[in-house]
Coordinates of C-alpha atoms and ligand atoms in Angstrom, one line a residue:
M1 CA -24.7 25.7 3.9
T2 CA -21.1 26.3 4.9
R3 CA -19.6 23.1 6.3
Q4 CA -17.5 23.2 9.5
I5 CA -14.6 20.8 9.6
V6 CA -12.3 20.4 12.6
V7 CA -8.9 18.9 12.3
V8 CA -7.1 17.8 15.5
G9 CA -3.4 17.9 14.8
G10 CA -1.0 20.3 13.2
G11 CA 1.6 17.8 11.9
P12 CA 2.0 16.7 8.3
A13 CA -1.3 14.7 8.4
G14 CA -3.3 17.5 9.9
M15 CA -1.9 20.2 7.7
G16 CA -2.3 17.9 4.6
A17 CA -5.9 17.5 5.6
A18 CA -6.5 21.2 6.1
G19 CA -5.0 21.9 2.6
G20 CA -7.0 19.1 1.1
I21 CA -10.3 20.4 2.5
K22 CA -9.7 23.9 1.2
A23 CA -8.6 22.6 -2.2
V24 CA -12.0 21.0 -2.8
D25 CA -14.2 23.4 -1.0
P26 CA -12.6 26.9 -0.4
G27 CA -15.8 28.0 1.4
C28 CA -15.5 25.4 4.1
E29 CA -14.7 26.6 7.6
V30 CA -11.6 24.7 8.6
T31 CA -10.3 24.9 12.2
V32 CA -7.0 23.1 13.1
Y33 CA -6.1 22.5 16.8
T34 CA -2.5 21.8 17.7
G35 CA -0.9 21.3 21.1
F36 CA 2.2 23.0 19.8
D37 CA 3.3 26.7 19.1
D38 CA 3.9 26.1 15.4
V39 CA 2.8 24.2 12.4
A40 CA 4.6 23.8 9.1
Y41 CA 8.1 23.2 10.4
S42 CA 10.1 20.1 9.6
P43 CA 10.7 18.0 12.7
C44 CA 12.7 15.7 10.4
G45 CA 15.4 18.4 10.2
I46 CA 15.9 18.6 14.0
P47 CA 18.6 15.9 14.2
Y48 CA 20.6 17.6 11.5
V49 CA 20.6 20.9 13.4
H50 CA 21.7 19.1 16.6
G51 CA 24.5 17.4 14.5
R52 CA 25.5 20.9 13.2
E53 CA 24.9 19.9 9.6
I54 CA 22.3 22.6 9.4
D55 CA 23.3 25.8 11.1
T56 CA 20.0 27.1 12.4
F57 CA 16.5 25.9 13.4
E58 CA 15.1 28.9 11.5
K59 CA 15.7 27.0 8.3
L60 CA 13.3 24.3 9.4
F61 CA 10.3 26.6 9.4
L62 CA 8.6 26.1 6.0
S63 CA 5.7 28.5 6.0
S64 CA 4.5 31.6 8.0
K65 CA 1.5 31.6 10.3
Q66 CA 0.1 34.4 8.1
A67 CA 0.2 32.1 5.0
Y68 CA -2.5 29.9 6.7
V69 CA -4.5 33.0 7.7
D70 CA -4.4 34.0 4.1
A71 CA -5.5 30.5 3.0
G72 CA -8.5 30.7 5.3
I73 CA -7.3 28.0 7.6
D74 CA -8.0 28.9 11.3
I75 CA -5.2 27.4 13.4
H76 CA -5.5 27.4 17.2
Y77 CA -2.1 27.0 18.7
N78 CA -1.4 25.5 22.1
A79 CA -5.0 24.4 22.0
D80 CA -5.5 21.0 23.6
V81 CA -8.6 19.0 22.6
T82 CA -9.6 17.0 25.6
G83 CA -12.6 15.1 24.2
V84 CA -14.6 14.1 21.1
D85 CA -18.3 13.4 21.2
A86 CA -19.0 11.6 17.9
G87 CA -22.7 11.5 18.6
R88 CA -23.3 15.2 19.3
K89 CA -20.5 16.1 16.8
V90 CA -18.5 18.3 19.1
V91 CA -14.9 18.4 20.3
Q92 CA -14.1 19.8 23.8
V93 CA -11.2 22.3 23.7
V94 CA -9.4 23.8 26.7
G95 CA -10.6 27.4 27.0
E96 CA -13.2 27.1 24.2
G97 CA -15.6 24.5 25.6
D98 CA -17.7 22.5 23.0
V99 CA -16.8 23.2 19.4
A100 CA -19.2 21.9 16.8
W101 CA -18.2 20.1 13.6
D102 CA -19.9 18.6 10.6
R103 CA -16.8 16.5 9.8
L104 CA -13.8 15.7 11.9
V105 CA -10.3 14.7 11.0
L106 CA -8.2 13.0 13.7
A107 CA -4.5 13.6 13.0
T108 CA -3.2 13.2 16.5
G109 CA 0.1 11.5 15.5
F110 CA 2.3 9.4 17.7
N111 CA 3.8 9.2 21.2
Y112 CA 7.1 7.6 21.9
A113 CA 6.5 4.3 23.8
D114 CA 7.0 4.8 27.5
P115 CA 10.3 3.1 28.5
G116 CA 8.4 2.0 31.6
V117 CA 11.3 2.0 34.0
P118 CA 12.0 3.8 37.3
G119 CA 13.4 7.4 36.9
G120 CA 11.1 8.4 34.0
D121 CA 10.3 11.7 35.7
L122 CA 14.0 12.8 35.8
G123 CA 15.2 15.8 33.9
G124 CA 17.5 15.2 31.0
L125 CA 15.2 12.8 29.2
Y126 CA 14.8 14.2 25.7
Y127 CA 11.8 13.2 23.5
V128 CA 12.5 14.8 20.2
K129 CA 9.4 16.3 18.6
N130 CA 8.5 19.9 19.2
I131 CA 10.8 22.4 17.5
R132 CA 10.6 25.0 20.3
E133 CA 11.7 22.4 22.8
A134 CA 14.4 21.2 20.4
I135 CA 15.8 24.8 20.4
E136 CA 16.1 24.7 24.2
W137 CA 17.5 21.1 24.2
D138 CA 20.2 22.3 21.7
K139 CA 21.5 24.6 24.4
V140 CA 21.6 21.7 26.8
L141 CA 23.6 19.7 24.3
D142 CA 26.4 22.3 24.5
T143 CA 26.9 21.1 28.1
V144 CA 26.6 17.4 27.5
K145 CA 29.7 15.2 27.5
A146 CA 28.1 11.8 27.4
A147 CA 24.7 10.8 26.1
V148 CA 22.6 7.7 25.7
V149 CA 20.3 7.2 22.7
L150 CA 17.6 4.7 23.7
E151 CA 16.8 2.4 20.8
S152 CA 17.8 2.5 17.2
S153 CA 14.5 3.4 15.6
P154 CA 14.9 5.6 12.5
L155 CA 15.1 8.7 14.7
G156 CA 17.5 6.9 17.1
V157 CA 19.8 6.2 14.2
E158 CA 19.8 9.8 13.1
M159 CA 20.3 11.0 16.7
V160 CA 23.3 8.7 17.2
T161 CA 24.9 10.1 14.2
A162 CA 24.0 13.7 15.2
L163 CA 25.4 13.5 18.7
A164 CA 28.6 11.7 17.5
N165 CA 29.1 14.3 14.8
R166 CA 28.8 16.9 17.6
G167 CA 31.6 15.4 19.5
I168 CA 29.5 13.9 22.3
E169 CA 30.4 10.5 23.7
T170 CA 27.4 8.6 22.4
H171 CA 26.1 5.3 23.7
L172 CA 23.3 3.4 21.8
V173 CA 21.3 1.2 24.2
D174 CA 19.1 -1.2 22.3
P175 CA 17.4 -4.5 23.3
S176 CA 17.7 -5.7 19.6
P177 CA 20.7 -7.5 18.2
W178 CA 21.5 -4.8 15.5
A179 CA 20.5 -1.3 14.5
M180 CA 17.0 -0.6 13.2
S181 CA 16.3 -4.4 13.4
E182 CA 12.5 -3.8 12.9
I183 CA 13.1 -2.6 9.4
A184 CA 16.6 -3.4 8.2
D185 CA 18.6 -6.6 7.8
P186 CA 21.9 -7.0 9.8
D187 CA 24.1 -7.1 6.6
I188 CA 22.6 -3.8 5.5
M189 CA 23.3 -2.2 8.9
A190 CA 26.8 -3.6 9.3
P191 CA 28.6 -0.8 7.4
V192 CA 26.6 1.8 9.3
E193 CA 27.7 0.2 12.6
D194 CA 31.3 0.2 11.4
S195 CA 31.1 3.9 10.5
W196 CA 29.6 4.6 14.0
R197 CA 32.5 2.8 15.6
E198 CA 34.9 5.1 13.6
L199 CA 33.0 8.1 15.0
G200 CA 33.5 6.7 18.5
V201 CA 29.9 5.5 19.1
I202 CA 29.6 2.8 21.7
M203 CA 26.9 0.3 20.9
H204 CA 25.1 -1.8 23.5
Y205 CA 22.9 -4.3 21.7
N206 CA 20.9 -7.1 23.3
T207 CA 20.8 -4.7 26.2
R208 CA 17.7 -3.8 28.2
L209 CA 17.1 -0.6 30.0
K210 CA 16.3 -1.1 33.7
A211 CA 16.2 2.4 35.1
F212 CA 17.2 6.0 34.7
R213 CA 19.3 7.1 37.7
G214 CA 20.0 10.6 38.9
D215 CA 19.3 13.3 41.5
G216 CA 16.6 15.3 39.7
W217 CA 18.5 15.2 36.5
V218 CA 19.6 11.9 34.8
R219 CA 23.2 10.9 35.6
S220 CA 23.3 7.3 34.3
V221 CA 21.2 4.6 32.9
E222 CA 21.1 1.1 34.5
T223 CA 20.9 -1.7 31.9
S224 CA 20.9 -5.4 31.9
E225 CA 24.6 -5.2 31.0
G226 CA 25.6 -2.6 33.7
E227 CA 25.6 1.1 34.3
I228 CA 26.3 3.8 31.7
K229 CA 27.1 7.3 32.8
A230 CA 25.2 9.9 30.8
D231 CA 24.3 13.6 31.1
L232 CA 21.3 13.2 28.7
V233 CA 19.2 10.4 27.3
V234 CA 17.4 10.8 24.0
V235 CA 14.4 8.5 24.1
C236 CA 13.8 7.1 20.6
T237 CA 11.5 4.3 21.4
H238 CA 8.8 2.9 19.1
K239 CA 6.2 5.3 17.8
E240 CA 2.8 4.4 19.3
P241 CA -0.5 5.8 17.9
N242 CA -1.8 8.7 19.9
N243 CA -5.3 7.3 19.9
A244 CA -6.8 8.3 23.2
L245 CA -9.2 10.9 21.9
G246 CA -10.7 8.6 19.3
V247 CA -10.7 5.5 21.5
A248 CA -12.7 7.4 24.1
A249 CA -15.2 8.4 21.4
G250 CA -15.6 4.8 20.3
V251 CA -13.6 5.0 17.0
K252 CA -12.4 1.5 16.2
T253 CA -8.7 0.6 16.3
G254 CA -6.8 -2.3 14.9
S255 CA -4.0 -4.6 15.9
T256 CA -1.4 -1.8 16.0
G257 CA -3.7 0.5 18.1
G258 CA -4.0 2.8 15.1
F259 CA -7.5 3.8 13.8
I260 CA -8.9 1.5 11.2
V261 CA -9.7 3.5 8.0
D262 CA -11.1 2.7 4.6
E263 CA -9.5 3.9 1.4
R264 CA -11.1 7.3 1.9
M265 CA -9.5 7.5 5.3
A266 CA -12.9 7.3 7.0
T267 CA -13.1 5.7 10.4
S268 CA -15.8 3.5 11.9
A269 CA -17.5 6.7 13.2
P270 CA -19.7 8.6 10.8
D271 CA -18.1 11.7 9.4
V272 CA -14.8 11.1 11.3
Y273 CA -11.6 10.6 9.3
A274 CA -8.2 9.7 10.5
A275 CA -4.7 10.1 9.0
G276 CA -1.0 9.8 9.7
D277 CA 0.6 8.0 12.6
C278 CA -2.6 7.6 14.6
A279 CA -4.1 5.4 11.8
E280 CA -3.1 2.0 10.4
I281 CA -2.8 1.0 6.8
P282 CA -2.3 -2.6 5.4
N283 CA 1.0 -3.6 3.7
G284 CA 0.1 -4.2 0.1
L285 CA 1.8 -7.6 -0.1
T286 CA 1.0 -9.2 3.2
G287 CA -2.1 -7.3 4.3
V288 CA -0.5 -6.8 7.7
P289 CA -1.6 -3.5 9.2
L290 CA 1.2 -1.0 9.6
Q291 CA 1.3 2.2 11.7
G292 CA 3.8 4.9 12.4
L293 CA 5.2 5.1 8.9
T294 CA 6.7 8.4 7.7
G295 CA 6.0 12.1 7.3
S296 CA 5.4 11.6 3.6
H297 CA 2.8 8.9 4.3
A298 CA 1.2 11.1 7.0
Y299 CA 0.9 14.0 4.6
A300 CA -0.5 12.0 1.7
Q301 CA -3.0 10.3 4.0
G302 CA -4.0 13.7 5.5
K303 CA -4.5 15.1 2.0
T304 CA -6.8 12.2 1.1
A305 CA -8.7 12.5 4.4
G306 CA -9.1 16.3 3.8
I307 CA -10.3 15.9 0.2
N308 CA -12.9 13.4 1.2
A309 CA -14.0 15.3 4.3
G310 CA -14.3 18.4 2.1
G311 CA -16.7 16.6 -0.3
G312 CA -14.2 15.5 -3.0
S313 CA -13.1 12.0 -3.8
R314 CA -9.6 10.5 -3.4
A315 CA -8.5 7.0 -2.5
Y316 CA -5.4 6.0 -0.5
S317 CA -4.3 2.5 -1.2
T318 CA -2.2 -0.1 0.6
V319 CA 1.5 0.7 1.3
Y320 CA 4.8 -0.7 0.2
V321 CA 6.8 1.6 2.4
P322 CA 10.0 2.9 0.7
W323 CA 12.3 4.0 3.5
G324 CA 15.8 5.5 3.8
T325 CA 18.0 7.1 6.3
A326 CA 21.4 8.7 6.5
A327 CA 23.4 7.1 9.3
G328 CA 27.1 7.3 10.0
K329 CA 28.7 7.8 6.6
W330 CA 26.2 5.6 4.8
I331 CA 22.6 5.7 3.6
S332 CA 20.5 2.7 4.1
G333 CA 17.1 2.1 2.6
G334 CA 14.7 -0.3 1.1
A335 CA 11.1 -1.1 0.4
S336 CA 8.5 -3.6 1.7
L337 CA 10.1 -6.8 3.1
G338 CA 13.6 -7.5 4.2
E339 CA 14.9 -11.0 5.0
T340 CA 14.3 -10.4 8.8
T341 CA 10.6 -9.4 8.2
A342 CA 9.9 -12.1 5.6
S343 CA 11.4 -14.8 7.9
A344 CA 9.3 -13.5 10.8
L345 CA 6.2 -13.6 8.8
G346 CA 7.0 -17.1 7.4
I347 CA 7.1 -15.9 3.8
P348 CA 9.5 -17.9 1.6
Y349 CA 11.9 -15.9 -0.6
L350 CA 15.0 -16.1 -2.7
V351 CA 17.7 -13.4 -2.8
G352 CA 19.8 -11.7 -5.4
T353 CA 22.5 -9.3 -4.3
A354 CA 25.0 -7.0 -6.0
Q355 CA 27.7 -4.6 -5.0
G356 CA 27.8 -1.8 -7.5
I357 CA 28.8 1.8 -7.8
S358 CA 26.9 5.1 -7.9
R359 CA 28.9 6.8 -10.8
A360 CA 31.5 5.8 -13.3
R361 CA 34.4 4.3 -11.4
Y362 CA 36.8 7.1 -12.5
Y363 CA 34.4 9.9 -11.7
P364 CA 35.1 11.9 -8.4
G365 CA 32.8 11.1 -5.6
V366 CA 31.9 7.6 -6.8
K367 CA 30.4 5.6 -3.9
P368 CA 29.6 1.9 -3.4
V369 CA 25.9 0.8 -3.6
T370 CA 24.8 -2.6 -2.3
V371 CA 21.4 -3.9 -3.5
K372 CA 19.6 -7.0 -2.1
L373 CA 16.4 -8.1 -3.8
L374 CA 13.9 -10.6 -2.3
A375 CA 11.6 -12.4 -4.7
E376 CA 8.9 -15.0 -4.4
P377 CA 10.2 -18.5 -5.4
G378 CA 8.5 -19.7 -8.5
S379 CA 6.9 -16.5 -9.7
L380 CA 10.1 -14.5 -9.0
R381 CA 7.8 -11.6 -8.1
L382 CA 9.7 -8.9 -6.2
L383 CA 8.8 -9.0 -2.4
G384 CA 11.3 -6.4 -1.1
A385 CA 14.6 -4.7 -1.3
Q386 CA 17.3 -3.6 1.1
M387 CA 20.2 -1.4 0.3
V388 CA 23.1 0.5 1.7
G389 CA 25.5 2.9 0.0
G390 CA 26.9 6.3 -0.5
E391 CA 24.2 7.9 -2.7
G392 CA 21.2 7.1 -4.9
I393 CA 19.5 4.9 -2.2
K394 CA 16.4 7.0 -1.9
E395 CA 15.6 7.0 -5.6
R396 CA 16.1 3.2 -5.8
A397 CA 13.9 2.7 -2.8
D398 CA 11.1 4.8 -4.3
F399 CA 11.4 3.0 -7.6
L400 CA 11.5 -0.5 -6.1
A401 CA 8.4 0.2 -4.0
V402 CA 6.5 0.9 -7.2
A403 CA 8.1 -2.2 -8.8
I404 CA 6.8 -4.3 -5.9
K405 CA 3.4 -2.6 -6.1
F406 CA 2.9 -3.4 -9.8
G407 CA 4.2 -7.0 -9.4
L408 CA 7.5 -6.7 -11.4
T409 CA 9.7 -9.8 -11.3
L410 CA 13.4 -10.5 -11.3
H411 CA 13.1 -11.0 -15.0
D412 CA 11.7 -7.5 -15.5
L413 CA 14.4 -5.9 -13.3
A414 CA 17.2 -7.9 -15.0
A415 CA 16.1 -6.5 -18.3
M416 CA 15.5 -3.0 -17.0
E417 CA 17.0 0.0 -18.9
N418 CA 19.1 2.5 -16.9
V419 CA 20.7 5.8 -17.2
Y420 CA 24.5 5.8 -17.8
S421 CA 26.3 9.1 -17.5
P422 CA 29.7 9.1 -15.7
A423 CA 28.8 11.9 -13.2
I424 CA 25.4 10.4 -12.1
G425 CA 25.3 6.7 -12.9
A426 CA 27.4 3.7 -13.7
L427 CA 27.2 1.5 -16.8
N428 CA 25.9 -1.4 -14.7
E429 CA 22.9 -0.5 -12.5
P430 CA 23.2 -2.5 -9.3
I431 CA 19.4 -3.3 -9.3
V432 CA 19.9 -5.0 -12.7
V433 CA 22.9 -7.0 -11.5
A434 CA 21.2 -8.0 -8.3
A435 CA 18.2 -9.3 -10.3
Q436 CA 20.5 -11.1 -12.7
N437 CA 22.4 -12.7 -9.8
G438 CA 19.0 -13.7 -8.3
L439 CA 18.1 -15.5 -11.5
D440 CA 21.5 -17.1 -11.9
G441 CA 22.1 -18.6 -8.5
S442 CA 19.6 -17.4 -6.0
R443 CA 19.9 -18.1 -2.3
K444 CA 16.7 -19.5 -1.0
S445 CA 15.1 -19.3 2.5
Ligands
FAD501 C1 12.5 14.4 15.2 C2 11.7 13.8 14.1 C3 12.3 13.4 12.9 C4 11.6 12.9 11.8 N1 12.2 12.5 10.7 C5 11.5 12.1 9.7 C6 12.1 11.8 8.4 O1 13.3 11.9 8.2 N2 11.3 11.3 7.4 C7 9.9 11.2 7.5 O2 9.2 10.9 6.6 N3 9.3 11.5 8.7 C8 10.0 12.0 9.7 N4 9.4 12.3 10.9 C9 8.0 12.3 10.9 C10 7.4 11.3 11.9 O3 8.1 10.2 12.1 C11 5.9 11.1 11.7 O4 5.6 10.1 10.8 C12 5.0 12.3 11.4 O5 5.4 13.4 12.3 C13 3.6 11.9 11.6 O6 2.8 13.0 11.3 P1 1.4 13.2 12.0 O7 0.8 14.4 11.4 O8 0.6 11.9 11.8 O9 1.6 13.3 13.6 P2 2.5 14.3 14.4 O10 3.6 14.9 13.6 O11 2.9 13.5 15.6 O12 1.6 15.5 14.8 C14 0.5 15.3 15.7 C15 -0.2 16.6 16.0 O13 -1.3 16.4 16.8 C16 -1.4 17.4 17.8 N5 -2.2 16.8 18.9 C17 -2.1 15.5 19.4 N6 -3.1 15.4 20.3 C18 -3.7 16.6 20.4 C19 -4.8 17.1 21.2 N7 -5.4 16.3 22.1 N8 -5.1 18.3 21.1 C20 -4.6 19.2 20.2 N9 -3.6 18.7 19.4 C21 -3.1 17.5 19.5 C22 0.1 17.6 18.1 O14 0.2 18.9 18.8 C23 0.7 17.7 16.7 O15 0.4 19.0 16.1 C24 10.2 12.8 12.0 C25 9.5 13.2 13.2 C26 10.3 13.7 14.2 C27 9.6 14.1 15.5

């Protein structure tokens, strides 16, 4: 009998799930519901179009709607799912009523945390997400002289850079003491902050938002440190799981509010799977559940959920979260724990750092690369990495996440082989030097 599988969500998790289902069971009837006009575009590229590094939003569309029709995936656009009944196995859809399913994948993603201050209903508050809205906001940006970016989340960091590159007077308002403090250490973000200063960015750390002020449209923000005039506010607050549908249906959530899933991405409700930013996954070292990771995590989780919902078998394991972002003129990145997170969790660590270069020192375009490794005292097992530099950060972050996952030690990394070729890599790999420095005279905490 043909199985009917409903996917709620057309982001990377939902589309990964739809593709996964079809890969294992092409005969399956797959219906995707999304609240947006489009699927298969890259929201990740939106800040770069706003910053004029990419010339058109058209380039962010990755696939045509017809391609999904041809693949047998039935996508309902602008279709809001208002309820899930896990007992009767139906979803309620605006304009369609009850729609039956044999299996359901919840891929409802994230919502930006509500700033929770007066003035939240003013115009000029930009929540970056939907590409059609981004196209309209881009026209507004042409008229903006001064803007506030609220909080230096990874998106906030990208939007600060984008607005500054566009010549807009850019203020960052953040209750934290440094940029991206939930992920990155202050020494790693210091060069980024310096380069923002060079771009004219005005940073307001340890500063709480108290209200948006305006007359229908935002004109300023009131903060704990005074008023800042702004024609636009980009709200880049923490990503919270969009869990309302599943919670109302009795699907269990964990400490982050994300749906609890097993390694098959199955939830507590029979035949209901969840993936992406609405789900939580434990960190492989600490077991602490994490939610709101990245688009690549969402896609891989969606694929796993889809394969299992479609009758196949795939496991998604714990995460070590390689991350990286371009900010100002630098790229920062890392994997698993930094010093700030390790300290907050009470995990002892020792540190090895090195300042290296990305190519031979005489080769054009050579850039500095700083690597900091955290290791467990005694075993010297790698616990985390933090980096900042001009290039090659992404590849190192990906590699170091695998190194952490498989329990490599500072001894292993100090003896690691590396590519040396003047145009693409220096004789001394900074990871090797940082590991050696950690062995020689490590700083302990
Ligand atoms: C501006 C921007 C920049 C980003 N940059 C990066 C980056 O550089 N690197 C990276 O890895 N990731 C990036 N991301 C990805 C992002 O941070 C998330 O991790 C990712 O979008 C999560 O995917 P998801 O499929 O779980 O949810 P989402 O992408 O949030 O998709 C949720 C989907 O669910 C639908 N939905 C929700 N509720 C309902 C309902 N009731 N009825 C119908 N449909 C519903 C929505 O319409 C949407 O289609 C970026 C995202 C944005 C918005």
